[in-house]
DNA sequence: TGTCGTCGTTGAATCGGTTCACAGGCAGAA
DNA sequence: TTCTGCCTGTGAACCGATTCAACGACGACA
């Protein structure tokens, strides 16, 4: 590699600016800006000259400068728990669709369930001056989000109901969903059920646990006995494998397993199989999210379906409404989930 | 200042600026900036005062202004073909990891195989002044990317070898991968093989087709007869379902099916099953990408594995090197894929 | 006591757009 | 002919940060 002496090499021959265009076209600065933003205020002749100059210099306006002066904001940030999870990518699709319709654009980031990464992106997006953010919080402490909102940045909680009045949220009733899943297992005569759950810093984990407890208690069971909870650090296939390994190592495994999401269930099923256990004969399994491949697995997975794409769409709508003119008041929207019974729970006919 | 009636409501009480901080702390503008960027040049007393003011006003520097003036660029854009495809999310993970290590951040976008969307993001990212972009092109025309590169924006092709000397690229040998897949089917005595492929505007589709043709010819077969090609518009499960429907409607279906990627294979298998065909007995199936759930499907999927995460990591490295000081020359990196044989092809023992 | 260097701080210039009050030209009305 | 109003086009002010030449204070040294 050849290093140039002394200075860093300049990156290309400096981007053309609006005044370069003005000079090339023989008009003033403001006229070029008018061509760009209010073409009807410029005569066709001048407009043509300016456009030619723009083409010739391959001029691209500097977004920073524009945003600095005009405050034009068309960027929205989204911080999701795990971008590798089909559930969240589907949500992202919904968001992107709606934003594109409104001529806005999305900056997408994955916190990987790490509050520190989340904080980093929160700050980055704020510095970037986004219109607002859609966040699936990785921590229970919503104070940073509340403060953001007070500072005038639109915030919508995603897949998480807001405990505070001041934040909009779009979510699915996770307590009900988990309760449905566990009731299903109870109806198949399982009396001790393992639960592979994530850290309690994640709202979904708290809610789904609550749903499970509610279902067990409603059936007259003592959760302390009927629920064998295993906490894993990440809500993906690796987590599921680790969870099953731990479960089996502890001996006297229950006859059924409820997993906090489908990816976890995927890993869990893989681990169960590699230990020679049959699904659902030796262990019934239920997941959560109903990701697109759930029905196609070796043993099709019983799971809780959510209106995934819609979740994203509604969240985007809410943000645009809340941040646009009129400043709609915070709104809390909750969808109901639906149980999809397949072979993995042994409940399919 | 009092807001005039009739205007749009102002978004919050205006973000605090550096001069607000300066005033609050009783120091000058430049000093605040020094506290932010070169803390050692400021006396501890002053620094403390300024930090207190920052805290008090919850000041967050305006990224646009900073970037405008300083040209500090730490943002990288990535435009992937389909963010819902686990292959690409894994690549994104690799990219993000490396960028985070270098204290850079990623703006992620999905072109959904649509050249127009791609162009839109290309422009958006350029306006935003990104350091560079990682792109999986949705069209064969690389001219826009070349021009971008000439203008000083770093460009690295992802999962696509560069035909031009001037662009860096990181890819996997798709011709070889597809050839391996087809050779495998040939070795199992299949003589007519269906191929569900995507549009020829996508390089991967062209290359994988070429690999298939190469393998067929090497076996002394005439591709026109031995290959039953079906072109679908999107490389996902829906595409796979549509492809199989079309294939079966045409009658005299081949005994084997090669799919351009695993998502397509997923949809194809779903459709085959719903038509009452057994896999691999009635139809052997091979996919491409070896996504994480391939081994866990009802019939585990034979597929071509690629060093996915590494792909992203190396691409990010290349970009950082090419855009950083030193301006490394364009580099072309190609990995070799690997065939993973499972039950869906009937070739597993 | 005068000079010099160092340290900490200042404030003006600057980045590249947008906006707006205003100027010049021209047509139609009085 | 003069006035009015419309249509184009102009250029200075401004957004909020960074940078740098310059400056005052202070201690060291001759």
XYZ file of C-alpha atoms (C1' of nucleotides) in Angstrom:
758
model
C 0.000 0.000 0.000
C 1.326 3.385 -0.941
C 0.890 6.090 1.617
C 0.866 9.668 0.480
C 3.224 11.932 2.313
C 1.871 14.037 5.137
C -1.758 14.889 4.657
C -4.632 12.546 4.262
C -5.693 12.436 0.624
C -8.775 14.449 -0.079
C -11.824 12.408 -0.802
C -12.450 13.183 -4.437
C -12.431 16.663 -5.964
C -14.775 18.149 -3.358
C -18.447 17.718 -3.823
C -20.101 20.411 -5.892
C -22.060 22.929 -3.847
C -25.043 25.009 -4.693
C -22.879 28.039 -5.420
C -20.801 26.052 -7.904
C -24.033 25.300 -9.703
C -25.081 28.936 -9.520
C -21.814 30.051 -11.046
C -21.914 27.425 -13.772
C -25.449 28.392 -14.673
C -24.782 32.104 -14.386
C -27.532 32.712 -11.865
C -27.663 33.504 -8.187
C -27.566 31.161 -5.273
C -31.178 31.637 -4.334
C -32.350 30.807 -7.809
C -30.723 27.414 -7.709
C -32.403 26.765 -4.401
C -35.715 27.798 -5.935
C -35.239 25.398 -8.831
C -34.747 22.669 -6.290
C -37.605 23.482 -3.977
C -40.145 25.642 -5.779
C -39.589 25.057 -9.493
C -42.776 26.931 -10.424
C -41.300 30.206 -9.231
C -38.550 30.023 -11.821
C -38.928 30.695 -15.520
C -38.556 27.656 -17.772
C -35.445 29.059 -19.406
C -33.601 29.613 -16.176
C -34.783 26.329 -14.823
C -33.354 24.513 -17.821
C -30.012 26.268 -17.462
C -29.804 25.371 -13.789
C -30.832 21.787 -14.325
C -28.180 21.435 -16.996
C -25.557 22.756 -14.609
C -26.739 20.386 -11.901
C -26.487 17.479 -14.299
C -23.114 18.583 -15.562
C -21.584 18.899 -12.096
C -23.539 15.890 -10.841
C -24.580 18.000 -7.931
C -26.184 16.333 -4.933
C -27.477 18.676 -2.232
C -25.849 18.384 1.139
C -28.411 16.890 3.484
C -26.701 18.186 6.599
C -26.807 21.752 5.439
C -30.405 21.457 4.358
C -31.501 19.909 7.597
C -29.518 22.390 9.633
C -31.180 25.367 8.044
C -34.621 24.143 7.170
C -35.193 21.679 9.940
C -36.728 19.481 7.255
C -37.078 16.147 8.895
C -38.058 13.084 6.989
C -36.023 10.486 8.760
C -37.386 8.135 11.369
C -35.331 5.801 13.512
C -36.304 2.338 14.651
C -34.488 0.373 17.310
C -35.562 -3.250 17.402
C -34.603 -5.961 19.832
C -33.156 -8.342 17.286
C -33.034 -7.797 13.607
C -32.289 -11.449 12.926
C -35.675 -12.417 14.314
C -38.225 -12.783 11.508
C -40.842 -11.288 13.782
C -38.989 -8.002 13.939
C -37.994 -7.935 10.293
C -41.646 -8.291 9.438
C -42.441 -5.405 11.759
C -39.718 -3.398 10.055
C -41.323 -4.137 6.712
C -44.582 -2.701 7.934
C -42.864 0.417 9.204
C -40.901 0.949 6.034
C -43.985 0.573 3.863
C -45.858 3.277 5.664
C -42.919 5.632 5.852
C -42.190 5.261 2.158
C -45.797 6.154 1.415
C -45.352 9.361 3.362
C -42.004 9.985 1.672
C -40.062 9.450 4.818
C -37.159 7.141 5.327
C -36.138 4.682 7.964
C -32.901 4.272 9.847
C -32.918 0.770 11.206
C -30.900 -0.509 14.127
C -30.809 -3.581 16.305
C -30.144 -3.257 20.011
C -29.549 -6.982 20.358
C -31.327 -6.738 23.695
C -28.465 -4.685 25.040
C -29.516 -1.485 26.869
C -26.133 0.057 26.192
C -26.436 -0.425 22.460
C -29.934 0.919 22.700
C -28.713 4.044 24.450
C -26.046 4.495 21.829
C -28.556 4.418 18.993
C -30.983 6.618 20.876
C -28.322 9.245 21.099
C -27.141 8.789 17.548
C -30.640 9.203 16.198
C -31.275 12.239 18.315
C -28.077 13.889 17.134
C -29.111 13.105 13.620
C -32.273 15.044 14.266
C -34.792 12.356 13.422
C -38.471 13.153 13.417
C -39.039 10.417 15.920
C -38.196 6.906 16.923
C -39.928 3.573 17.155
C -38.405 1.588 19.954
C -38.730 -1.893 21.349
C -37.089 -1.153 24.679
C -34.358 -3.456 25.877
C -34.655 -2.239 29.427
C -37.445 -1.564 31.873
C -36.284 1.951 32.549
C -38.246 4.167 30.198
C -36.968 7.406 31.661
C -34.564 8.101 28.772
C -37.432 7.682 26.330
C -39.721 9.924 28.322
C -37.080 12.592 28.402
C -36.577 12.280 24.678
C -40.265 12.745 24.187
C -40.300 15.808 26.436
C -37.536 17.260 24.340
C -39.830 17.111 21.349
C -38.675 13.917 19.662
C -41.566 11.658 18.741
C -41.390 8.325 20.516
C -43.583 5.291 19.956
C -43.104 2.100 21.901
C -43.222 -0.983 19.749
C -44.442 -4.359 20.942
C -44.627 -2.973 24.449
C -47.505 -1.264 26.184
C -46.632 2.044 27.710
C -46.988 2.384 31.453
C -46.721 6.146 31.131
C -49.464 8.334 29.800
C -47.049 10.406 27.799
C -45.841 7.789 25.355
C -47.696 6.272 22.455
C -47.451 2.541 22.116
C -48.485 -0.267 19.818
C -48.456 -3.726 21.246
C -50.013 -7.127 21.416
C -51.477 -8.458 24.629
C -48.625 -10.732 25.633
C -50.194 -11.749 28.895
C -53.244 -13.063 27.069
C -51.106 -14.718 24.401
C -48.959 -16.596 26.874
C -52.035 -17.556 28.872
C -53.590 -19.046 25.745
C -50.462 -21.034 25.021
C -50.274 -22.434 28.527
C -54.005 -23.136 28.749
C -53.582 -25.177 25.598
C -50.840 -27.256 27.215
C -52.913 -27.637 30.370
C -55.849 -28.846 28.290
C -53.559 -31.591 26.993
C -53.078 -32.732 30.597
C -49.600 -31.389 31.142
C -49.221 -30.427 34.780
C -45.619 -29.345 34.961
C -44.437 -27.039 32.248
C -40.969 -25.735 31.546
C -40.611 -22.116 30.477
C -37.558 -20.898 28.654
C -37.622 -17.189 29.254
C -35.340 -14.226 28.685
C -34.140 -11.612 31.135
C -36.780 -9.726 33.113
C -35.420 -6.482 31.783
C -37.385 -7.148 28.617
C -41.071 -6.369 28.859
C -42.152 -9.244 26.633
C -40.469 -11.695 28.985
C -42.192 -10.204 32.003
C -45.604 -10.229 30.346
C -45.392 -13.717 28.941
C -44.304 -14.985 32.300
C -47.279 -13.248 33.866
C -49.583 -14.881 31.350
C -48.203 -18.263 32.183
C -48.609 -17.693 35.892
C -52.153 -16.491 35.374
C -53.085 -19.592 33.380
C -51.543 -21.927 35.930
C -53.290 -20.248 38.821
C -56.585 -20.238 36.973
C -56.200 -23.990 36.676
C -55.683 -24.234 40.401
C -51.968 -24.983 40.176
C -49.161 -23.488 42.209
C -46.805 -21.753 39.789
C -43.841 -22.466 42.024
C -44.354 -26.142 41.412
C -45.993 -26.283 38.023
C -43.616 -23.871 36.303
C -39.989 -24.778 35.752
C -38.473 -21.522 34.651
C -35.159 -21.268 32.910
C -33.703 -17.898 32.104
C -31.419 -17.533 29.133
C -29.542 -14.441 28.125
C -30.575 -14.126 24.496
C -33.894 -14.760 22.820
C -32.632 -16.744 19.854
C -31.835 -20.314 18.797
C -28.633 -20.386 20.826
C -30.614 -19.369 23.874
C -33.093 -22.164 23.258
C -30.363 -24.753 22.976
C -28.723 -23.559 26.148
C -32.071 -23.585 27.926
C -32.857 -27.189 27.047
C -29.371 -28.289 27.970
C -29.822 -26.719 31.377
C -33.308 -28.155 31.730
C -32.211 -31.700 30.987
C -29.128 -31.442 33.157
C -31.356 -30.626 36.110
C -33.128 -34.005 35.821
C -36.864 -34.756 36.103
C -37.849 -32.620 33.160
C -41.510 -31.655 32.731
C -43.530 -33.071 29.866
C -44.099 -29.754 28.140
C -42.105 -26.699 27.207
C -43.238 -23.161 26.523
C -40.674 -20.928 24.830
C -40.670 -17.167 24.989
C -40.420 -16.975 21.203
C -40.128 -19.116 18.094
C -36.417 -18.718 17.604
C -35.884 -19.973 21.116
C -38.264 -22.838 20.363
C -36.296 -23.645 17.231
C -33.090 -23.999 19.214
C -34.880 -25.891 21.944
C -36.286 -28.413 19.503
C -32.889 -28.884 17.960
C -31.400 -29.602 21.369
C -34.253 -31.905 22.385
C -33.730 -33.953 19.239
C -30.031 -34.200 19.723
C -30.764 -35.618 23.181
C -32.965 -38.225 21.562
C -36.263 -36.821 22.767
C -39.310 -36.980 20.503
C -41.613 -34.030 19.961
C -44.364 -33.977 21.129
C -44.291 -37.503 22.626
C -41.449 -36.909 25.080
C -41.856 -33.180 25.235
C -44.602 -30.953 23.877
C -43.366 -27.584 22.629
C -45.111 -24.269 22.126
C -43.475 -21.129 20.774
C -44.474 -17.494 20.355
C -44.616 -15.231 17.270
C -45.625 -17.727 14.583
C -42.708 -16.847 12.329
C -43.000 -17.746 8.665
C -41.231 -21.083 8.866
C -43.060 -22.342 11.982
C -45.472 -24.408 9.922
C -42.690 -25.958 7.901
C -40.534 -27.322 10.666
C -39.778 -30.994 11.141
C -42.491 -30.904 13.716
C -44.696 -27.967 12.844
C -44.655 -25.573 15.751
C -47.663 -24.574 17.806
C -47.296 -20.864 18.337
C -49.003 -17.593 19.165
C -49.643 -15.453 16.126
C -49.511 -11.692 16.192
C -50.524 -9.146 13.553
C -46.876 -8.496 12.884
C -46.835 -6.324 9.829
C -49.805 -4.372 11.072
C -47.912 -3.659 14.263
C -45.259 -1.856 12.262
C -47.721 -0.039 10.076
C -49.774 1.273 12.941
C -46.692 2.324 14.849
C -45.424 4.295 11.872
C -48.824 5.929 11.428
C -48.906 6.892 15.058
C -45.484 8.470 14.902
C -46.267 10.449 11.784
C -49.477 11.650 13.312
C -47.916 12.534 16.644
C -44.981 14.355 15.096
C -46.813 16.073 12.280
C -48.852 19.213 12.521
C -51.648 18.892 15.040
C -49.510 16.924 17.449
C -51.996 14.215 18.278
C -52.114 13.119 21.888
C -50.352 9.911 22.907
C -52.315 6.838 22.042
C -52.126 3.290 23.278
C -53.091 0.540 20.863
C -53.261 -3.123 21.757
C -53.936 -6.053 19.456
C -55.104 -9.489 20.457
C -53.014 -12.525 19.601
C -54.244 -15.868 18.353
C -53.111 -19.412 19.097
C -52.132 -21.560 16.122
C -52.148 -25.218 17.064
C -49.824 -27.549 15.203
C -48.099 -30.871 15.813
C -45.365 -29.779 18.245
C -47.791 -29.535 21.140
C -49.470 -32.802 20.313
C -52.755 -30.967 20.167
C -53.335 -30.951 16.430
C -55.948 -33.312 15.101
C -40.087 35.127 21.228
C -43.822 34.706 20.935
C -45.045 32.391 18.230
C -47.251 34.069 15.693
C -50.753 32.746 15.439
C -51.511 30.384 12.630
C -48.104 28.776 12.390
C -47.467 25.114 12.974
C -46.848 24.392 16.640
C -43.167 24.381 17.475
C -41.782 21.010 18.355
C -40.955 21.355 22.014
C -39.115 24.285 23.554
C -36.403 24.326 20.885
C -33.429 22.112 21.377
C -30.644 23.690 23.377
C -27.689 24.810 21.302
C -24.067 25.163 22.128
C -24.460 28.885 22.725
C -27.249 28.285 25.231
C -24.806 26.098 27.092
C -22.111 28.748 26.829
C -24.414 31.363 28.256
C -25.630 29.119 31.071
C -22.068 28.267 32.008
C -20.825 31.826 31.593
C -18.147 30.920 29.103
C -17.667 31.396 25.387
C -18.876 29.303 22.534
C -15.464 27.949 21.664
C -14.868 26.747 25.171
C -17.952 24.583 25.134
C -16.814 23.080 21.899
C -13.423 22.422 23.437
C -14.990 20.663 26.397
C -16.766 18.443 23.920
C -13.887 17.664 21.623
C -10.601 18.379 23.400
C -11.360 18.251 27.121
C -7.685 18.340 28.058
C -7.324 21.877 26.754
C -9.807 23.163 29.277
C -9.177 23.742 32.943
C -10.978 21.332 35.293
C -12.990 24.146 36.858
C -14.354 25.409 33.568
C -14.932 21.906 32.325
C -17.041 21.129 35.370
C -19.092 24.286 34.905
C -19.731 23.484 31.272
C -20.583 19.867 31.943
C -23.052 20.973 34.572
C -24.708 23.321 32.109
C -24.864 20.554 29.483
C -26.493 18.265 31.975
C -28.892 20.927 33.142
C -30.080 21.835 29.661
C -29.869 18.202 28.517
C -27.941 19.428 25.568
C -27.397 17.090 22.640
C -25.126 18.378 19.889
C -26.716 18.850 16.513
C -25.246 16.208 14.238
C -26.106 18.089 11.068
C -24.227 21.160 12.128
C -21.258 19.138 13.240
C -21.111 17.161 10.056
C -21.575 20.244 7.926
C -18.698 22.036 9.482
C -16.297 19.292 10.388
C -17.076 16.781 7.692
C -16.779 14.150 10.399
C -18.232 11.063 8.871
C -18.903 7.955 10.870
C -21.996 6.679 9.170
C -22.072 3.877 6.657
C -25.033 2.848 4.558
C -25.978 -0.667 3.552
C -28.578 -1.517 0.944
C -29.499 -5.177 0.983
C -31.732 -7.096 -1.372
C -34.163 -8.328 1.239
C -33.957 -7.675 4.899
C -36.441 -10.430 5.682
C -34.059 -13.027 4.341
C -32.017 -14.538 7.184
C -29.037 -14.673 4.881
C -28.955 -10.907 4.618
C -29.726 -10.242 8.250
C -26.762 -12.374 9.139
C -24.635 -10.369 6.735
C -25.941 -7.192 8.348
C -24.890 -8.532 11.721
C -21.371 -8.999 10.472
C -21.276 -5.484 9.102
C -22.668 -3.928 12.238
C -20.195 -5.753 14.459
C -17.209 -4.443 12.591
C -18.539 -0.935 12.294
C -19.324 -0.762 15.995
C -15.770 -1.810 16.746
C -14.533 1.118 14.698
C -17.067 3.422 16.341
C -19.027 3.864 13.197
C -22.725 3.325 12.712
C -24.868 1.661 10.150
C -27.888 2.902 8.256
C -29.673 -0.165 7.016
C -32.074 -0.338 4.111
C -33.742 -3.010 2.038
C -34.186 -2.509 -1.684
C -36.601 -5.429 -1.923
C -34.963 -6.235 -5.252
C -36.396 -3.047 -6.682
C -33.877 -0.881 -8.588
C -35.976 2.191 -7.997
C -35.961 1.743 -4.247
C -32.259 1.107 -4.490
C -31.724 4.361 -6.355
C -33.760 6.199 -3.784
C -31.629 4.942 -0.920
C -28.436 5.530 -2.845
C -29.385 9.151 -3.166
C -30.611 9.468 0.385
C -27.379 8.078 1.755
C -25.291 10.309 -0.458
C -27.207 13.373 0.647
C -26.672 12.306 4.197
C -22.973 12.321 3.503
C -22.166 8.764 4.443
C -18.601 7.585 4.470
C -19.520 4.857 2.051
C -22.064 2.234 1.152
C -22.264 -1.524 1.042
C -24.607 -2.551 -1.704
C -26.109 -5.769 -2.994
C -27.184 -4.389 -6.359
C -30.728 -5.027 -7.510
C -29.873 -4.228 -11.089
C -27.134 -5.143 -13.521
C -26.359 -1.554 -14.313
C -23.516 -0.579 -12.022
C -22.967 2.814 -13.596
C -24.674 4.743 -10.746
C -22.405 2.989 -8.274
C -19.297 3.692 -10.314
C -20.193 7.326 -10.512
C -20.764 7.436 -6.786
C -17.354 5.967 -6.286
C -15.758 8.523 -8.615
C -17.396 11.241 -6.585
C -15.483 10.036 -3.568
C -18.075 7.921 -1.814
C -16.731 4.538 -0.805
C -18.610 1.696 -2.455
C -18.266 -2.008 -1.779
C -20.331 -4.583 -3.627
C -21.787 -7.215 -1.375
C -22.463 -10.780 -2.477
C -21.634 -9.767 -6.016
C -18.293 -9.836 -7.770
C -17.359 -6.593 -9.405
C -16.941 -6.604 -13.149
C -15.259 -3.230 -12.968
C -11.751 -2.708 -11.687
C -12.759 0.363 -9.758
C -15.110 -1.180 -7.249
C -14.263 -3.332 -4.293
C -16.360 -6.421 -3.825
C -16.881 -9.273 -1.434
C -18.699 -12.293 -2.755
C -19.097 -16.016 -2.786
C -18.540 -18.010 -5.951
C -22.171 -18.554 -6.897
C -21.365 -20.333 -10.134
C -19.388 -22.948 -8.238
C -22.038 -23.203 -5.531
C -24.870 -23.807 -7.963
C -22.736 -26.260 -9.909
C -22.116 -28.242 -6.708
C -25.803 -28.326 -5.957
C -26.725 -29.550 -9.418
C -23.883 -32.054 -9.578
C -25.244 -33.474 -6.362
C -28.678 -33.944 -7.932
C -27.122 -35.435 -11.063
C -25.183 -37.902 -8.936
C -28.542 -39.046 -7.573
C -29.572 -39.913 -11.132
C -31.903 -36.990 -11.741
C -31.749 -36.104 -15.421
C -34.322 -33.347 -15.669
C -34.122 -30.658 -13.031
C -36.444 -27.754 -12.410
C -34.901 -24.422 -11.460
C -36.897 -21.751 -9.696
C -34.957 -18.633 -10.422
C -35.406 -14.899 -9.972
C -35.115 -12.094 -12.501
C -31.904 -11.904 -14.505
C -31.408 -8.372 -13.298
C -30.029 -9.842 -10.092
C -26.470 -11.047 -10.327
C -26.971 -14.007 -8.002
C -29.697 -15.325 -10.290
C -27.477 -15.027 -13.342
C -24.544 -16.724 -11.658
C -26.494 -19.568 -10.122
C -28.104 -20.222 -13.464
C -24.677 -20.287 -15.069
C -23.498 -22.780 -12.478
C -26.432 -25.023 -13.193
C -25.805 -24.865 -16.935
C -22.146 -25.616 -16.418
C -22.903 -28.678 -14.317
C -25.435 -29.993 -16.795
C -23.097 -29.542 -19.739
C -20.255 -31.138 -17.862
C -22.494 -34.175 -17.452
C -23.096 -34.262 -21.196
C -26.663 -32.994 -20.950
C -28.335 -30.350 -23.059
C -29.463 -27.562 -20.692
C -32.398 -26.754 -22.955
C -33.816 -30.165 -22.223
C -32.456 -31.000 -18.805
C -33.256 -27.660 -17.189
C -36.851 -26.583 -16.644
C -36.474 -22.957 -15.663
C -39.190 -21.003 -13.963
C -38.716 -17.348 -13.278
C -40.475 -15.761 -10.341
C -40.490 -12.110 -9.438
C -39.410 -12.243 -5.816
C -36.862 -14.421 -4.082
C -38.934 -15.407 -1.088
C -41.418 -18.009 0.078
C -44.230 -16.535 -1.978
C -42.041 -16.766 -5.048
C -41.316 -20.407 -4.304
C -44.986 -21.243 -3.958
C -45.824 -19.491 -7.193
C -42.976 -21.262 -8.941
C -44.123 -24.727 -7.922
C -47.710 -23.952 -8.866
C -46.530 -22.934 -12.304
C -44.267 -25.965 -12.578
C -47.004 -28.445 -11.730
C -49.536 -26.726 -13.953
C -47.234 -27.243 -16.919
C -47.404 -31.037 -16.463
C -44.579 -33.606 -16.711
C -42.648 -32.155 -13.825
C -39.004 -33.155 -13.397
C -37.937 -35.302 -10.479
C -35.762 -32.689 -8.854
C -35.912 -29.015 -8.023
C -33.138 -26.520 -7.441
C -34.196 -23.240 -5.856
C -32.281 -20.009 -6.118
C -32.364 -19.594 -2.357
C -33.666 -21.186 0.822
C -36.668 -18.933 1.272
C -37.803 -19.865 -2.212
C -37.198 -23.522 -1.346
C -39.280 -23.100 1.802
C -42.230 -21.850 -0.197
C -41.677 -24.486 -2.860
C -41.733 -27.294 -0.331
C -44.886 -25.915 1.204
C -46.571 -25.901 -2.208
C -45.291 -29.355 -3.126
C -46.736 -30.745 0.078
C -50.064 -29.087 -0.432
C -50.173 -30.784 -3.828
C -49.594 -34.093 -2.105
C -46.048 -34.620 -3.324
C -43.495 -36.236 -1.021
C -40.011 -34.829 -0.552
C -37.627 -36.231 -1.687
C -39.479 -39.268 -3.081
C -41.632 -37.416 -5.600
C -39.412 -34.385 -5.857
C -35.904 -33.851 -4.546
C -35.244 -30.285 -3.423
C -32.054 -28.296 -3.005
C -31.831 -24.717 -1.772
C -29.130 -22.097 -1.458
C -27.817 -20.105 1.561
C -28.204 -22.674 4.335
C -30.230 -20.362 6.540
C -30.411 -21.159 10.210
C -33.623 -23.141 10.109
C -32.726 -25.251 7.048
C -31.694 -28.191 9.197
C -34.866 -28.036 11.260
C -37.435 -28.214 8.500
C -39.971 -30.984 8.158
C -37.611 -32.409 5.594
C -34.215 -30.968 6.391
C -33.048 -28.983 3.409
C -29.973 -29.713 1.349
C -28.399 -26.349 0.695
C -25.270 -24.429 -0.223
C -23.606 -22.821 2.752
C -21.804 -19.506 2.557
C -19.601 -17.760 5.106
C -22.395 -15.307 5.733
C -21.295 -13.334 8.721
C -17.748 -13.197 7.440
C -19.058 -11.726 4.225
C -20.402 -8.758 6.145
C -17.335 -8.376 8.306
C -14.912 -8.386 5.410
C -17.067 -5.969 3.431
C -17.114 -3.535 6.335
C -13.367 -3.840 6.761
C -12.831 -3.172 3.100
C -14.965 -0.081 3.185
C -13.273 1.325 6.248
C -9.894 0.684 4.699
C -10.849 2.129 1.331
C -12.447 5.223 2.776
C -10.009 5.865 5.576
C -6.649 7.515 5.237
C -4.448 5.645 2.818
C -7.274 5.022 0.371
C -6.491 1.404 -0.340
C -6.972 0.298 -3.925
C -10.133 -1.598 -4.836
C -9.991 -5.202 -3.836
C -11.971 -8.181 -4.957
C -12.534 -10.965 -2.467
C -14.255 -14.227 -3.234
C -15.144 -17.001 -0.840
C -15.900 -20.590 -1.722
C -19.264 -22.122 -0.784
C -19.874 -25.587 0.574
C -22.657 -28.096 -0.077
C -24.556 -29.342 2.957
C -26.422 -32.528 2.130
C -29.607 -33.283 4.068
C -32.771 -35.282 3.525
C -34.588 -33.044 1.050
C -32.400 -34.158 -1.827
C -32.602 -37.819 -0.874
C -28.850 -37.863 -0.771
C -28.304 -38.036 2.971
C -27.246 -41.395 4.375
C 11.444 45.545 36.087
C 10.936 43.892 31.460
C 10.496 40.001 28.285
C 9.063 35.624 26.897
C 6.485 31.292 26.838
C 2.589 28.762 28.329
C -1.987 28.050 29.353
C -6.811 28.931 29.079
C -10.183 31.345 26.814
C -12.351 34.140 23.286
C -14.993 35.275 19.140
C -15.087 35.658 14.236
C -15.053 32.991 10.038
C -16.808 29.016 7.964
C -19.444 24.815 6.190
C -23.818 24.573 2.340
C -28.029 25.036 2.108
C -33.090 27.898 2.837
C -35.678 31.921 3.317
C -37.272 36.390 2.722
C -37.287 41.288 1.971
C -36.410 43.624 -1.893
C -35.126 45.210 -6.764
C -35.876 45.450 -11.701
C -38.705 44.754 -15.755
C -42.823 44.610 -18.009
C -47.879 44.717 -18.898
C -52.214 46.623 -18.094
C -55.077 50.213 -15.965
C -56.035 54.950 -14.932
C -47.514 59.268 -18.834
C -47.747 57.469 -14.377
C -49.147 54.078 -11.223
C -49.982 49.395 -9.780
C -49.182 44.689 -9.551
C -47.109 40.532 -11.057
C -43.296 37.781 -12.171
C -38.271 36.687 -11.783
C -34.346 36.848 -9.773
C -30.983 38.552 -6.077
C -28.159 38.325 -2.048
C -27.777 38.807 2.874
C -29.024 36.644 7.173
C -29.324 32.486 9.437
C -29.186 27.411 11.230
C -25.409 25.198 15.066
C -21.429 23.355 15.278
C -15.763 23.533 14.583
C -11.487 25.810 14.113
C -7.915 29.003 14.693
C -5.610 33.378 15.196
C -5.319 36.333 18.827
C -5.408 37.828 23.519
C -4.894 38.338 28.656
C -2.880 36.504 32.803
C 0.627 34.493 35.069
C 5.082 32.610 36.274
C 9.900 32.087 35.093
C 13.966 34.026 33.971
C 17.448 37.490 33.042
